[in-house]
mmCIF file of C-alpha atoms in Angstrom:
data_model
loop_
_atom_site.group_PDB
_atom_site.id
_atom_site.type_symbol
_atom_site.label_atom_id
_atom_site.label_comp_id
_atom_site.label_asym_id
_atom_site.label_seq_id
_atom_site.Cartn_x
_atom_site.Cartn_y
_atom_site.Cartn_z
ATOM 1 C CA MET T 10 -8.311 24.523 19.770
ATOM 2 C CA ALA T 11 -7.614 22.368 16.701
ATOM 3 C CA LYS T 12 -6.439 18.819 17.337
ATOM 4 C CA LYS T 13 -2.932 18.106 16.087
ATOM 5 C CA VAL T 14 -3.075 15.026 13.866
ATOM 6 C CA ALA T 15 0.229 13.678 12.577
ATOM 7 C CA VAL T 16 0.099 11.451 9.495
ATOM 8 C CA PHE T 17 3.003 9.105 8.860
ATOM 9 C CA THR T 18 4.034 7.907 5.399
ATOM 10 C CA GLY T 19 7.086 5.879 4.467
ATOM 11 C CA ALA T 20 6.240 4.516 1.003
ATOM 12 C CA ARG T 21 4.734 5.721 -2.273
ATOM 13 C CA ALA T 22 1.729 3.384 -2.248
ATOM 14 C CA GLU T 23 0.869 4.247 1.341
ATOM 15 C CA TYR T 24 0.938 7.979 0.553
ATOM 16 C CA GLY T 25 -1.389 7.447 -2.369
ATOM 17 C CA LEU T 26 -3.892 5.754 -0.092
ATOM 18 C CA LEU T 27 -3.625 8.432 2.580
ATOM 19 C CA HIS T 28 -3.922 11.304 0.120
ATOM 20 C CA PRO T 29 -7.711 11.894 0.285
ATOM 21 C CA LEU T 30 -7.695 11.802 4.087
ATOM 22 C CA MET T 31 -4.749 14.210 4.207
ATOM 23 C CA ILE T 32 -6.625 16.660 1.991
ATOM 24 C CA LYS T 33 -9.625 16.638 4.300
ATOM 25 C CA LEU T 34 -7.433 17.049 7.396
ATOM 26 C CA ARG T 35 -5.624 19.986 5.807
ATOM 27 C CA ARG T 36 -8.877 21.716 4.884
ATOM 28 C CA SER T 37 -10.607 21.157 8.233
ATOM 29 C CA SER T 38 -10.576 23.881 10.865
ATOM 30 C CA GLU T 39 -10.874 21.204 13.543
ATOM 31 C CA PHE T 40 -7.462 19.694 12.818
ATOM 32 C CA ASP T 41 -3.883 20.824 12.465
ATOM 33 C CA LEU T 42 -2.275 18.411 9.999
ATOM 34 C CA GLN T 43 1.321 17.393 10.696
ATOM 35 C CA LEU T 44 3.189 15.247 8.188
ATOM 36 C CA ILE T 45 6.030 12.858 9.015
ATOM 37 C CA VAL T 46 7.800 11.486 5.921
ATOM 38 C CA SER T 47 10.384 8.702 5.954
ATOM 39 C CA GLY T 48 11.552 5.478 4.319
ATOM 40 C CA MET T 49 11.364 5.112 0.551
ATOM 41 C CA HIS T 50 10.149 8.685 0.094
ATOM 42 C CA LEU T 51 13.607 10.022 0.945
ATOM 43 C CA SER T 52 15.577 7.517 -1.145
ATOM 44 C CA PRO T 53 16.952 8.496 -4.585
ATOM 45 C CA ARG T 54 16.837 4.800 -5.556
ATOM 46 C CA PHE T 55 13.066 4.778 -5.107
ATOM 47 C CA GLY T 56 12.387 8.090 -6.797
ATOM 48 C CA GLU T 57 12.592 10.625 -3.930
ATOM 49 C CA THR T 58 8.812 10.736 -3.796
ATOM 50 C CA TRP T 59 8.833 13.309 -0.969
ATOM 51 C CA ARG T 60 9.023 15.790 -3.832
ATOM 52 C CA VAL T 61 5.642 14.562 -5.086
ATOM 53 C CA ILE T 62 4.178 15.160 -1.637
ATOM 54 C CA GLU T 63 5.361 18.764 -1.683
ATOM 55 C CA GLN T 64 4.201 19.219 -5.280
ATOM 56 C CA ASP T 65 0.760 18.144 -4.072
ATOM 57 C CA GLY T 66 0.788 21.138 -1.735
ATOM 58 C CA PHE T 67 1.578 19.459 1.581
ATOM 59 C CA ALA T 68 4.104 20.858 4.030
ATOM 60 C CA ILE T 69 6.384 18.185 5.457
ATOM 61 C CA ASP T 70 6.869 18.767 9.177
ATOM 62 C CA ALA T 71 9.519 16.082 9.713
ATOM 63 C CA LYS T 72 11.750 14.092 7.372
ATOM 64 C CA VAL T 73 13.215 11.050 9.096
ATOM 65 C CA GLU T 74 16.039 9.312 7.226
ATOM 66 C CA MET T 75 16.197 5.636 8.085
ATOM 67 C CA LEU T 76 16.974 3.377 5.100
ATOM 68 C CA LEU T 77 20.469 1.897 5.102
ATOM 69 C CA ALA T 78 22.123 0.790 1.879
ATOM 70 C CA SER T 79 21.738 -2.884 2.799
ATOM 71 C CA ASP T 80 18.558 -4.718 1.805
ATOM 72 C CA THR T 81 19.318 -7.792 3.917
ATOM 73 C CA ALA T 82 17.119 -8.776 6.857
ATOM 74 C CA CYS T 83 19.828 -7.478 9.191
ATOM 75 C CA GLY T 84 19.998 -4.226 7.240
ATOM 76 C CA ILE T 85 16.227 -3.739 7.435
ATOM 77 C CA ALA T 86 16.306 -4.376 11.189
ATOM 78 C CA LYS T 87 19.075 -1.794 11.581
ATOM 79 C CA SER T 88 17.070 0.673 9.460
ATOM 80 C CA MET T 89 14.223 0.264 11.947
ATOM 81 C CA GLY T 90 16.624 1.172 14.738
ATOM 82 C CA VAL T 91 17.784 4.290 12.907
ATOM 83 C CA GLY T 92 14.161 5.228 12.307
ATOM 84 C CA THR T 93 13.272 4.755 15.966
ATOM 85 C CA LEU T 94 15.868 7.387 16.931
ATOM 86 C CA GLY T 95 14.596 9.851 14.331
ATOM 87 C CA PHE T 96 10.931 9.305 15.110
ATOM 88 C CA ALA T 97 11.550 9.907 18.805
ATOM 89 C CA ASP T 98 12.992 13.343 18.014
ATOM 90 C CA ALA T 99 10.200 14.163 15.546
ATOM 91 C CA LEU T 100 7.361 13.170 17.859
ATOM 92 C CA GLU T 101 8.957 14.911 20.830
ATOM 93 C CA ARG T 102 9.035 18.113 18.783
ATOM 94 C CA LEU T 103 5.602 17.830 17.156
ATOM 95 C CA ARG T 104 3.673 16.339 20.106
ATOM 96 C CA PRO T 105 0.554 15.417 18.098
ATOM 97 C CA ASP T 106 -2.742 14.552 19.756
ATOM 98 C CA PHE T 107 -3.081 11.569 17.400
ATOM 99 C CA LEU T 108 -0.772 9.717 15.005
ATOM 100 C CA VAL T 109 -2.299 8.170 11.864
ATOM 101 C CA ILE T 110 -0.548 5.055 10.546
ATOM 102 C CA LEU T 111 -1.694 2.985 7.579
ATOM 103 C CA GLY T 112 -0.851 -0.641 7.094
ATOM 104 C CA ASP T 113 1.965 -2.938 7.870
ATOM 105 C CA ARG T 114 5.453 -1.924 6.822
ATOM 106 C CA PHE T 115 8.565 -1.992 8.991
ATOM 107 C CA GLU T 116 8.819 1.799 8.886
ATOM 108 C CA ALA T 117 5.311 1.978 10.329
ATOM 109 C CA LEU T 118 6.191 -0.400 13.155
ATOM 110 C CA ALA T 119 9.204 1.723 14.069
ATOM 111 C CA VAL T 120 7.159 4.903 14.423
ATOM 112 C CA ALA T 121 4.291 3.058 16.138
ATOM 113 C CA GLN T 122 6.470 1.699 18.916
ATOM 114 C CA VAL T 123 7.885 5.168 19.554
ATOM 115 C CA ALA T 124 4.399 6.679 19.722
ATOM 116 C CA ALA T 125 3.250 3.960 22.126
ATOM 117 C CA VAL T 126 6.126 4.624 24.505
ATOM 118 C CA MET T 127 5.522 8.380 24.294
ATOM 119 C CA ARG T 128 1.787 7.839 24.947
ATOM 120 C CA ILE T 129 0.673 9.369 21.670
ATOM 121 C CA PRO T 130 -2.628 7.713 20.618
ATOM 122 C CA ILE T 131 -2.355 5.795 17.353
ATOM 123 C CA VAL T 132 -5.100 5.717 14.727
ATOM 124 C CA HIS T 133 -4.460 2.600 12.620
ATOM 125 C CA LEU T 134 -5.840 2.026 9.108
ATOM 126 C CA HIS T 135 -6.137 -1.344 7.325
ATOM 127 C CA GLY T 136 -5.726 -3.539 10.386
ATOM 128 C CA GLY T 137 -7.078 -7.069 10.619
ATOM 129 C CA GLU T 138 -5.944 -8.138 7.155
ATOM 130 C CA VAL T 139 -3.896 -11.243 6.434
ATOM 131 C CA THR T 140 -0.926 -11.555 4.062
ATOM 132 C CA GLU T 141 0.743 -14.820 4.936
ATOM 133 C CA GLY T 142 3.663 -14.414 2.538
ATOM 134 C CA ALA T 143 5.210 -11.350 4.174
ATOM 135 C CA TYR T 144 6.347 -10.435 7.659
ATOM 136 C CA ASP T 145 4.136 -7.401 7.130
ATOM 137 C CA ASP T 146 1.396 -9.712 8.419
ATOM 138 C CA SER T 147 2.924 -9.825 11.900
ATOM 139 C CA ILE T 148 3.785 -6.124 11.767
ATOM 140 C CA ARG T 149 0.173 -5.236 10.953
ATOM 141 C CA HIS T 150 -1.134 -7.161 13.972
ATOM 142 C CA ALA T 151 1.582 -5.673 16.180
ATOM 143 C CA ILE T 152 0.533 -2.147 15.213
ATOM 144 C CA THR T 153 -3.072 -3.101 15.998
ATOM 145 C CA LYS T 154 -2.014 -3.913 19.548
ATOM 146 C CA LEU T 155 -0.133 -0.617 19.838
ATOM 147 C CA ALA T 156 -3.062 1.416 18.470
ATOM 148 C CA HIS T 157 -6.129 2.789 20.252
ATOM 149 C CA PHE T 158 -8.434 3.422 17.268
ATOM 150 C CA HIS T 159 -8.919 1.244 14.204
ATOM 151 C CA PHE T 160 -10.360 1.931 10.748
ATOM 152 C CA VAL T 161 -10.655 -1.304 8.770
ATOM 153 C CA SER T 162 -11.584 -2.031 5.158
ATOM 154 C CA CYS T 163 -14.029 -4.955 5.545
ATOM 155 C CA GLU T 164 -16.379 -6.352 8.173
ATOM 156 C CA ALA T 165 -14.336 -9.553 8.345
ATOM 157 C CA TYR T 166 -11.296 -7.474 9.258
ATOM 158 C CA ARG T 167 -13.263 -5.604 11.912
ATOM 159 C CA ARG T 168 -14.089 -8.925 13.540
ATOM 160 C CA ARG T 169 -10.448 -9.962 13.404
ATOM 161 C CA VAL T 170 -9.238 -6.756 15.087
ATOM 162 C CA ILE T 171 -11.771 -7.365 17.859
ATOM 163 C CA GLN T 172 -10.541 -10.959 18.039
ATOM 164 C CA LEU T 173 -7.099 -9.499 18.725
ATOM 165 C CA GLY T 174 -8.528 -7.961 21.885
ATOM 166 C CA GLU T 175 -9.522 -4.483 20.727
ATOM 167 C CA GLN T 176 -12.672 -2.821 22.034
ATOM 168 C CA PRO T 177 -15.536 -3.055 19.472
ATOM 169 C CA ALA T 178 -16.444 0.600 20.094
ATOM 170 C CA CYS T 179 -12.989 1.573 18.816
ATOM 171 C CA VAL T 180 -13.120 -0.376 15.536
ATOM 172 C CA TRP T 181 -14.911 1.042 12.482
ATOM 173 C CA ASN T 182 -15.443 -0.597 9.077
ATOM 174 C CA VAL T 183 -14.991 2.295 6.628
ATOM 175 C CA GLY T 184 -13.776 0.554 3.468
ATOM 176 C CA ALA T 185 -10.464 1.054 1.663
ATOM 177 C CA LEU T 186 -9.099 4.548 1.023
ATOM 178 C CA GLY T 187 -7.694 3.484 -2.337
ATOM 179 C CA LEU T 188 -11.156 3.169 -3.852
ATOM 180 C CA GLU T 189 -11.815 6.821 -3.104
ATOM 181 C CA ASN T 190 -8.872 7.795 -5.298
ATOM 182 C CA ILE T 191 -10.331 5.777 -8.143
ATOM 183 C CA ARG T 192 -13.589 7.677 -7.880
ATOM 184 C CA ASN T 193 -12.129 11.167 -7.500
ATOM 185 C CA ILE T 194 -8.787 11.437 -9.318
ATOM 186 C CA PRO T 195 -8.976 12.282 -13.041
ATOM 187 C CA ARG T 196 -7.183 9.913 -15.396
ATOM 188 C CA VAL T 197 -4.098 10.995 -17.315
ATOM 189 C CA PRO T 198 -4.149 10.206 -21.058
ATOM 190 C CA LEU T 199 -1.608 7.597 -22.103
ATOM 191 C CA GLU T 200 -0.100 10.058 -24.578
ATOM 192 C CA THR T 201 0.566 12.512 -21.743
ATOM 193 C CA ILE T 202 2.132 9.789 -19.584
ATOM 194 C CA ASN T 203 4.450 8.886 -22.454
ATOM 195 C CA GLN T 204 5.523 12.494 -22.793
ATOM 196 C CA GLN T 205 6.032 12.982 -19.068
ATOM 197 C CA LEU T 206 8.084 9.802 -18.563
ATOM 198 C CA ALA T 207 9.786 9.499 -21.964
ATOM 199 C CA LEU T 208 8.010 6.247 -22.775
ATOM 200 C CA ASN T 209 6.538 4.835 -25.947
ATOM 201 C CA LEU T 210 3.819 2.806 -24.258
ATOM 202 C CA CYS T 211 0.914 1.670 -26.412
ATOM 203 C CA LYS T 212 -1.726 -1.005 -26.136
ATOM 204 C CA PRO T 213 -1.644 -3.846 -25.434
ATOM 205 C CA PHE T 214 0.672 -3.777 -22.418
ATOM 206 C CA PHE T 215 1.078 -5.288 -18.959
ATOM 207 C CA LEU T 216 1.789 -3.448 -15.714
ATOM 208 C CA VAL T 217 4.071 -5.491 -13.455
ATOM 209 C CA THR T 218 4.847 -4.951 -9.765
ATOM 210 C CA TYR T 219 6.417 -7.734 -7.726
ATOM 211 C CA HIS T 220 7.562 -7.303 -4.122
ATOM 212 C CA PRO T 221 9.901 -9.547 -2.093
ATOM 213 C CA VAL T 222 8.290 -12.434 -0.244
ATOM 214 C CA THR T 223 9.654 -12.140 3.279
ATOM 215 C CA ALA T 224 7.817 -14.745 5.376
ATOM 216 C CA ALA T 225 7.185 -17.816 3.231
ATOM 217 C CA ASP T 226 8.964 -20.540 1.305
ATOM 218 C CA GLU T 227 9.038 -18.648 -1.988
ATOM 219 C CA ASP T 228 12.304 -17.554 -3.571
ATOM 220 C CA PRO T 229 11.567 -14.011 -4.818
ATOM 221 C CA GLY T 230 14.402 -14.013 -7.340
ATOM 222 C CA LYS T 231 13.329 -17.327 -8.824
ATOM 223 C CA THR T 232 9.658 -16.353 -8.900
ATOM 224 C CA PHE T 233 10.382 -13.032 -10.548
ATOM 225 C CA GLY T 234 12.605 -14.758 -13.067
ATOM 226 C CA ASN T 235 9.642 -17.004 -13.864
ATOM 227 C CA ILE T 236 7.424 -13.933 -14.295
ATOM 228 C CA LEU T 237 9.930 -12.540 -16.789
ATOM 229 C CA ALA T 238 10.040 -15.859 -18.648
ATOM 230 C CA ALA T 239 6.240 -15.907 -18.810
ATOM 231 C CA LEU T 240 6.183 -12.346 -20.147
ATOM 232 C CA ASN T 241 8.415 -13.489 -22.999
ATOM 233 C CA GLU T 242 5.551 -15.733 -24.113
ATOM 234 C CA PHE T 243 3.532 -12.602 -24.970
ATOM 235 C CA PRO T 244 5.834 -10.679 -27.336
ATOM 236 C CA ASP T 245 2.960 -8.609 -28.725
ATOM 237 C CA HIS T 246 2.443 -6.996 -25.300
ATOM 238 C CA GLN T 247 4.679 -4.244 -23.994
ATOM 239 C CA VAL T 248 5.654 -4.294 -20.325
ATOM 240 C CA LEU T 249 5.867 -1.489 -17.763
ATOM 241 C CA PHE T 250 7.544 -2.334 -14.459
ATOM 242 C CA THR T 251 7.329 -0.375 -11.229
ATOM 243 C CA TYR T 252 9.952 -0.954 -8.563
ATOM 244 C CA PRO T 253 9.405 -3.196 -5.542
ATOM 245 C CA ASN T 254 9.164 -1.930 -1.984
ATOM 246 C CA SER T 255 12.380 -1.507 -0.001
ATOM 247 C CA ASP T 256 12.054 -4.892 1.717
ATOM 248 C CA ASN T 257 14.935 -7.311 2.108
ATOM 249 C CA GLY T 258 15.707 -8.730 -1.320
ATOM 250 C CA ALA T 259 14.538 -5.680 -3.276
ATOM 251 C CA ASP T 260 17.954 -4.971 -4.837
ATOM 252 C CA GLN T 261 17.999 -8.333 -6.596
ATOM 253 C CA LEU T 262 14.561 -7.690 -8.098
ATOM 254 C CA ILE T 263 15.564 -4.220 -9.276
ATOM 255 C CA ARG T 264 18.647 -5.665 -10.995
ATOM 256 C CA LEU T 265 16.492 -8.259 -12.761
ATOM 257 C CA ILE T 266 14.094 -5.533 -13.911
ATOM 258 C CA GLU T 267 16.904 -3.373 -15.247
ATOM 259 C CA GLN T 268 18.516 -6.292 -17.069
ATOM 260 C CA TYR T 269 15.209 -7.242 -18.684
ATOM 261 C CA VAL T 270 14.496 -3.688 -19.780
ATOM 262 C CA THR T 271 17.990 -3.346 -21.273
ATOM 263 C CA LYS T 272 17.447 -6.503 -23.325
ATOM 264 C CA GLN T 273 13.971 -5.415 -24.485
ATOM 265 C CA PRO T 274 14.379 -1.865 -25.850
ATOM 266 C CA GLY T 275 11.150 -0.416 -27.155
ATOM 267 C CA ARG T 276 9.089 -3.124 -25.439
ATOM 268 C CA ALA T 277 9.837 -2.822 -21.723
ATOM 269 C CA TRP T 278 10.347 0.119 -19.363
ATOM 270 C CA ALA T 279 10.911 0.522 -15.633
ATOM 271 C CA ILE T 280 9.718 3.430 -13.487
ATOM 272 C CA PRO T 281 10.562 3.596 -9.749
ATOM 273 C CA SER T 282 7.242 5.333 -9.000
ATOM 274 C CA LEU T 283 4.468 6.316 -11.402
ATOM 275 C CA GLY T 284 2.684 8.652 -9.011
ATOM 276 C CA LEU T 285 -0.934 8.194 -8.040
ATOM 277 C CA ALA T 286 -2.812 9.641 -11.025
ATOM 278 C CA ARG T 287 -0.520 8.019 -13.580
ATOM 279 C CA TYR T 288 -0.652 4.696 -11.760
ATOM 280 C CA LEU T 289 -4.458 4.563 -11.766
ATOM 281 C CA SER T 290 -4.496 5.582 -15.427
ATOM 282 C CA VAL T 291 -1.970 2.948 -16.474
ATOM 283 C CA VAL T 292 -3.843 0.242 -14.557
ATOM 284 C CA GLN T 293 -7.068 1.138 -16.344
ATOM 285 C CA GLU T 294 -5.398 1.069 -19.763
ATOM 286 C CA SER T 295 -3.396 -2.123 -19.199
ATOM 287 C CA ALA T 296 -4.312 -5.574 -20.476
ATOM 288 C CA ALA T 297 -3.570 -6.992 -17.027
ATOM 289 C CA VAL T 298 -1.768 -6.123 -13.805
ATOM 290 C CA ILE T 299 0.739 -8.827 -12.891
ATOM 291 C CA GLY T 300 2.655 -9.415 -9.656
ATOM 292 C CA ASN T 301 1.893 -9.591 -5.951
ATOM 293 C CA SER T 302 1.052 -6.040 -4.912
ATOM 294 C CA SER T 303 -1.798 -5.350 -2.496
ATOM 295 C CA SER T 304 -3.057 -2.874 -5.070
ATOM 296 C CA GLY T 305 -3.807 -5.766 -7.405
ATOM 297 C CA ILE T 306 -6.140 -7.146 -4.757
ATOM 298 C CA ILE T 307 -7.708 -3.955 -3.401
ATOM 299 C CA GLU T 308 -7.746 -1.235 -6.079
ATOM 300 C CA VAL T 309 -7.354 -2.934 -9.473
ATOM 301 C CA PRO T 310 -10.776 -4.682 -9.402
ATOM 302 C CA SER T 311 -12.474 -1.273 -9.204
ATOM 303 C CA LEU T 312 -10.655 -0.127 -12.350
ATOM 304 C CA GLY T 313 -12.145 -2.818 -14.566
ATOM 305 C CA THR T 314 -8.817 -4.593 -15.083
ATOM 306 C CA THR T 315 -7.853 -8.185 -14.299
ATOM 307 C CA ALA T 316 -5.063 -8.734 -11.795
ATOM 308 C CA VAL T 317 -2.859 -11.828 -11.950
ATOM 309 C CA ASN T 318 -1.719 -12.389 -8.366
ATOM 310 C CA VAL T 319 1.461 -14.468 -8.294
ATOM 311 C CA GLY T 320 2.571 -16.572 -5.335
ATOM 312 C CA VAL T 321 1.859 -16.348 -1.630
ATOM 313 C CA ARG T 322 2.629 -12.781 -0.550
ATOM 314 C CA GLN T 323 -1.065 -11.814 -0.508
ATOM 315 C CA LYS T 324 -2.334 -15.213 0.676
ATOM 316 C CA GLY T 325 -5.282 -14.778 3.037
ATOM 317 C CA ARG T 326 -6.508 -11.430 1.742
ATOM 318 C CA LEU T 327 -10.083 -11.105 0.522
ATOM 319 C CA SER T 328 -10.273 -10.532 -3.220
ATOM 320 C CA ALA T 329 -12.795 -9.888 -5.967
ATOM 321 C CA ASP T 330 -13.725 -12.564 -8.502
ATOM 322 C CA SER T 331 -11.730 -10.700 -11.148
ATOM 323 C CA VAL T 332 -8.388 -11.506 -9.475
ATOM 324 C CA VAL T 333 -6.630 -14.534 -10.962
ATOM 325 C CA HIS T 334 -4.498 -16.331 -8.364
ATOM 326 C CA VAL T 335 -1.606 -18.401 -9.716
ATOM 327 C CA GLY T 336 1.425 -20.307 -8.498
ATOM 328 C CA THR T 337 5.030 -19.395 -9.164
ATOM 329 C CA ARG T 338 5.997 -21.741 -12.012
ATOM 330 C CA VAL T 339 6.389 -20.293 -15.498
ATOM 331 C CA ALA T 340 3.493 -22.463 -16.699
ATOM 332 C CA ASP T 341 1.252 -21.218 -13.866
ATOM 333 C CA ILE T 342 1.986 -17.573 -14.584
ATOM 334 C CA LYS T 343 1.602 -17.997 -18.345
ATOM 335 C CA SER T 344 -1.737 -19.724 -17.827
ATOM 336 C CA GLY T 345 -2.905 -16.931 -15.520
ATOM 337 C CA ILE T 346 -1.992 -14.273 -18.067
ATOM 338 C CA GLN T 347 -3.761 -16.199 -20.819
ATOM 339 C CA GLN T 348 -6.842 -16.414 -18.629
ATOM 340 C CA ALA T 349 -6.680 -12.657 -17.931
ATOM 341 C CA LEU T 350 -6.714 -11.952 -21.663
ATOM 342 C CA THR T 351 -9.887 -13.925 -22.362
ATOM 343 C CA THR T 352 -13.170 -12.225 -23.170
ATOM 344 C CA GLU T 353 -14.743 -13.849 -20.115
ATOM 345 C CA ALA T 354 -12.097 -12.419 -17.788
ATOM 346 C CA LYS T 355 -12.446 -8.953 -19.282
ATOM 347 C CA GLN T 356 -16.218 -9.067 -18.808
ATOM 348 C CA ARG T 357 -15.791 -10.281 -15.235
ATOM 349 C CA ALA T 358 -13.352 -7.447 -14.504
ATOM 350 C CA ARG T 359 -15.815 -4.841 -15.762
ATOM 351 C CA SER T 360 -18.592 -6.110 -13.480
ATOM 352 C CA ALA T 361 -16.629 -7.336 -10.442
ATOM 353 C CA LYS T 362 -17.902 -6.431 -6.985
ATOM 354 C CA ASN T 363 -15.078 -5.131 -4.854
ATOM 355 C CA PRO T 364 -15.283 -6.325 -1.206
ATOM 356 C CA TYR T 365 -13.406 -3.228 -0.020
ATOM 357 C CA GLY T 366 -16.241 -0.723 -0.125
ATOM 358 C CA GLU T 367 -17.624 2.021 -2.309
ATOM 359 C CA GLY T 368 -15.030 4.788 -2.017
ATOM 360 C CA ASP T 369 -16.390 7.147 0.647
ATOM 361 C CA THR T 370 -13.785 6.253 3.238
ATOM 362 C CA SER T 371 -12.122 9.536 4.183
ATOM 363 C CA ARG T 372 -15.472 11.177 4.991
ATOM 364 C CA LYS T 373 -16.336 8.313 7.334
ATOM 365 C CA ILE T 374 -12.937 8.533 9.015
ATOM 366 C CA MET T 375 -13.240 12.291 9.455
ATOM 367 C CA GLU T 376 -16.645 11.944 11.114
ATOM 368 C CA VAL T 377 -15.157 9.611 13.697
ATOM 369 C CA LEU T 378 -11.964 11.635 14.192
ATOM 370 C CA CYS T 379 -14.028 14.732 15.000
ATOM 371 C CA SER T 380 -15.641 12.873 17.879
ATOM 372 C CA LEU T 381 -12.485 11.328 19.343
ATOM 373 C CA ASP T 382 -10.991 12.391 22.637
ATOM 374 C CA PRO T 383 -7.635 11.247 24.037
ATOM 375 C CA PRO T 384 -8.229 7.646 25.088
ATOM 376 C CA ASP T 385 -8.099 6.083 28.502
ATOM 377 C CA ALA T 386 -5.688 3.230 29.145
ATOM 378 C CA LYS T 387 -6.285 0.292 26.814
ATOM 379 C CA VAL T 388 -8.309 -2.589 28.217
ATOM 380 C CA PHE T 389 -8.080 -5.983 26.534
ATOM 381 C CA TYR T 390 -11.416 -7.130 25.110
ATOM 382 C CA ASP T 391 -11.474 -10.835 26.033
ATOM 383 C CA LEU T 392 -13.957 -12.666 23.829
ATOM 384 C CA ALA T 393 -13.781 -15.740 26.065
ATOM 385 C CA LEU T 394 -15.222 -13.707 28.949
ATOM 386 C CA ILE T 395 -17.922 -11.910 26.996
ATOM 387 C CA GLN T 396 -21.361 -13.435 27.454
ATOM 388 C CA GLY T 397 -23.750 -13.214 24.509
ATOM 389 C CA GLY T 398 -21.292 -11.781 22.013
ATOM 390 C CA GLY T 399 -21.362 -7.994 21.813
ATOM 391 C CA VAL T 400 -19.370 -7.895 18.594
#
């Protein structure tokens, strides 16, 4: 009998990463793919990207509404509570043999805690990473402790998951799923993207994505205002913004984006969600990717483009030499953009070695999933009691 594997997705970027694995699960006779969709996917403000999932040919088995109108910390916490109720109903009905969760968002924590209580084994992707500027960092480690099986993107992250007390035999370094998309998804010509989205984008241009900083002493509104001021120093470059994640403080950033775009007709545009193929294509055509998205750290280096990583949200994450890390002052950001536009930076971006693997991740995950049986009770792996290593 096929194993029932439920895949959870609550955000556009997360779905893009999971896409190649979902395709393999859907095609395999050994698995019955179940899809639980929630969070930003169901929100009109963030582009109702559940429609993209269905357009890609996936059947959605459960839609769980959870996002409240408030983007305050209290509102996000209440959204998690709403999600917990919905996820309990969905998992009770679907009863998967395994639940696949990627990453570190609050939606993921809500579904993970429900699965743990209902004794549904969790398969966690991208554990062990560090992002000191967001509470996602704590959420990621919390999901690690709720999960039974772990697929990580680097050897350093495998060691960290084991350090958290997880059994080494249940932690696999498979690389980052996002690199597989880069290798396998055809690019969309810029002319086609302009037609599809009613843009007039032409080179040179910047792609900008900035998310709220939720666990550090960095004022997101002030930092983003400084990014906008720095962009004004490059009037010959057009600007394409994508919306931030639905974290607390996102509404302020969206308002700033919309105000900037209104004041810069013909130079700046904002799109809630580009979609996976268009996003990869725009990154590859852009002069630089600016902001604090994890994509700038993980995927952008494999597309031959320089990323300017602003502020502390991604602090602690491994990155390629092609990523330019800058502070939050206007002068810092301007300097980082200038550096990204140099011939040396462009050459470095074309030859950068990405620490997140070679792009064969979903095959490696599938090989392990085929061998998995429902786990026994978790036993803490105490490094202090292990003689001679074993890691």
